[in-house]
Amino acid sequence: MKKFIFANIIIVACITLSAAVTAAVVYEYHRLDTVMPAGVVTALLGLWGGELLIIALRQIFGSDVMRKPPEDRPSI
């Protein structure tokens, strides 16, 4: 049980950090009134793609899939 709570805390921390980095970068380019280079946009999209990968792996290998109770099927 503690492993799953720890995994959830890590996922929330990663998403929070990614949101903070994204907000800081977008704000800085907006403040300087310059266009964001393609490399910066690619890096931000890669960051969020990594977050989605972490969440997907959590769903695949976590308790959400492995410990689902069997559905009750009515007998015919």
Tab-separated table of C-alpha atoms in Angstrom:
chain	number	residue	atom	x	y	z
A	1	MET	CA	0.000	0.000	0.000
A	2	LYS	CA	2.832	2.421	0.817
A	3	LYS	CA	4.431	1.790	-2.590
A	4	PHE	CA	1.314	3.017	-4.351
A	5	ILE	CA	0.997	6.105	-2.173
A	6	PHE	CA	4.670	6.884	-2.815
A	7	ALA	CA	4.152	6.436	-6.569
A	8	ASN	CA	1.166	8.783	-6.516
A	9	ILE	CA	3.145	11.402	-4.600
A	10	ILE	CA	6.019	11.159	-7.092
A	11	ILE	CA	3.629	11.554	-10.039
A	12	VAL	CA	1.997	14.627	-8.466
A	13	ALA	CA	5.420	16.127	-7.719
A	14	CYS	CA	6.587	15.556	-11.313
A	15	ILE	CA	3.448	17.127	-12.765
A	16	THR	CA	3.750	20.115	-10.422
A	17	LEU	CA	7.400	20.627	-11.348
A	18	SER	CA	6.621	20.322	-15.062
A	19	ALA	CA	3.831	22.881	-14.756
A	20	ALA	CA	6.138	25.278	-12.901
A	21	VAL	CA	8.911	24.930	-15.494
A	22	THR	CA	6.454	25.383	-18.365
A	23	ALA	CA	4.881	28.449	-16.753
A	24	ALA	CA	8.279	30.015	-16.038
A	25	VAL	CA	9.549	29.489	-19.585
A	26	VAL	CA	6.367	30.772	-21.237
A	27	TYR	CA	6.253	33.769	-18.891
A	28	GLU	CA	9.881	34.652	-19.572
A	29	TYR	CA	9.437	34.595	-23.345
A	30	HIS	CA	6.221	36.602	-22.987
A	31	ARG	CA	7.929	39.137	-20.726
A	32	LEU	CA	10.792	39.574	-23.186
A	33	ASP	CA	8.281	39.768	-26.055
A	34	THR	CA	10.240	37.281	-28.158
A	35	VAL	CA	9.160	34.262	-30.124
A	36	MET	CA	9.816	30.893	-28.519
A	37	PRO	CA	12.305	28.904	-30.610
A	38	ALA	CA	11.274	25.512	-31.906
A	39	GLY	CA	13.837	23.818	-29.657
A	40	VAL	CA	12.234	25.256	-26.532
A	41	VAL	CA	8.757	24.184	-27.630
A	42	THR	CA	10.111	20.716	-28.437
A	43	ALA	CA	11.727	20.458	-25.006
A	44	LEU	CA	8.493	21.463	-23.261
A	45	LEU	CA	6.461	18.982	-25.290
A	46	GLY	CA	9.033	16.284	-24.518
A	47	LEU	CA	8.754	17.104	-20.830
A	48	TRP	CA	4.987	16.690	-20.894
A	49	GLY	CA	5.299	13.541	-23.019
A	50	GLY	CA	7.527	12.061	-20.316
A	51	GLU	CA	4.889	12.886	-17.713
A	52	LEU	CA	2.223	11.139	-19.753
A	53	LEU	CA	4.531	8.138	-20.065
A	54	ILE	CA	4.939	7.979	-16.284
A	55	ILE	CA	1.174	8.078	-15.794
A	56	ALA	CA	0.626	5.432	-18.474
A	57	LEU	CA	3.198	3.119	-16.901
A	58	ARG	CA	1.543	3.641	-13.509
A	59	GLN	CA	-1.780	2.575	-15.000
A	60	ILE	CA	-0.260	-0.462	-16.714
A	61	PHE	CA	1.925	-1.748	-13.881
A	62	GLY	CA	0.115	-0.236	-10.886
A	63	SER	CA	-2.616	-1.522	-8.676
A	64	ASP	CA	-5.296	0.061	-10.861
A	65	VAL	CA	-5.035	-2.761	-13.373
A	66	MET	CA	-3.539	-5.622	-11.369
A	67	ARG	CA	-5.973	-5.683	-8.462
A	68	LYS	CA	-9.349	-5.079	-10.065
A	69	PRO	CA	-11.930	-7.401	-8.539
A	70	PRO	CA	-13.532	-9.835	-10.972
A	71	GLU	CA	-16.922	-8.688	-12.179
A	72	ASP	CA	-19.913	-10.683	-11.042
A	73	ARG	CA	-21.515	-12.343	-14.007
A	74	PRO	CA	-25.042	-13.630	-13.675
A	75	SER	CA	-25.440	-17.266	-14.529
A	76	ILE	CA	-27.754	-18.102	-17.414
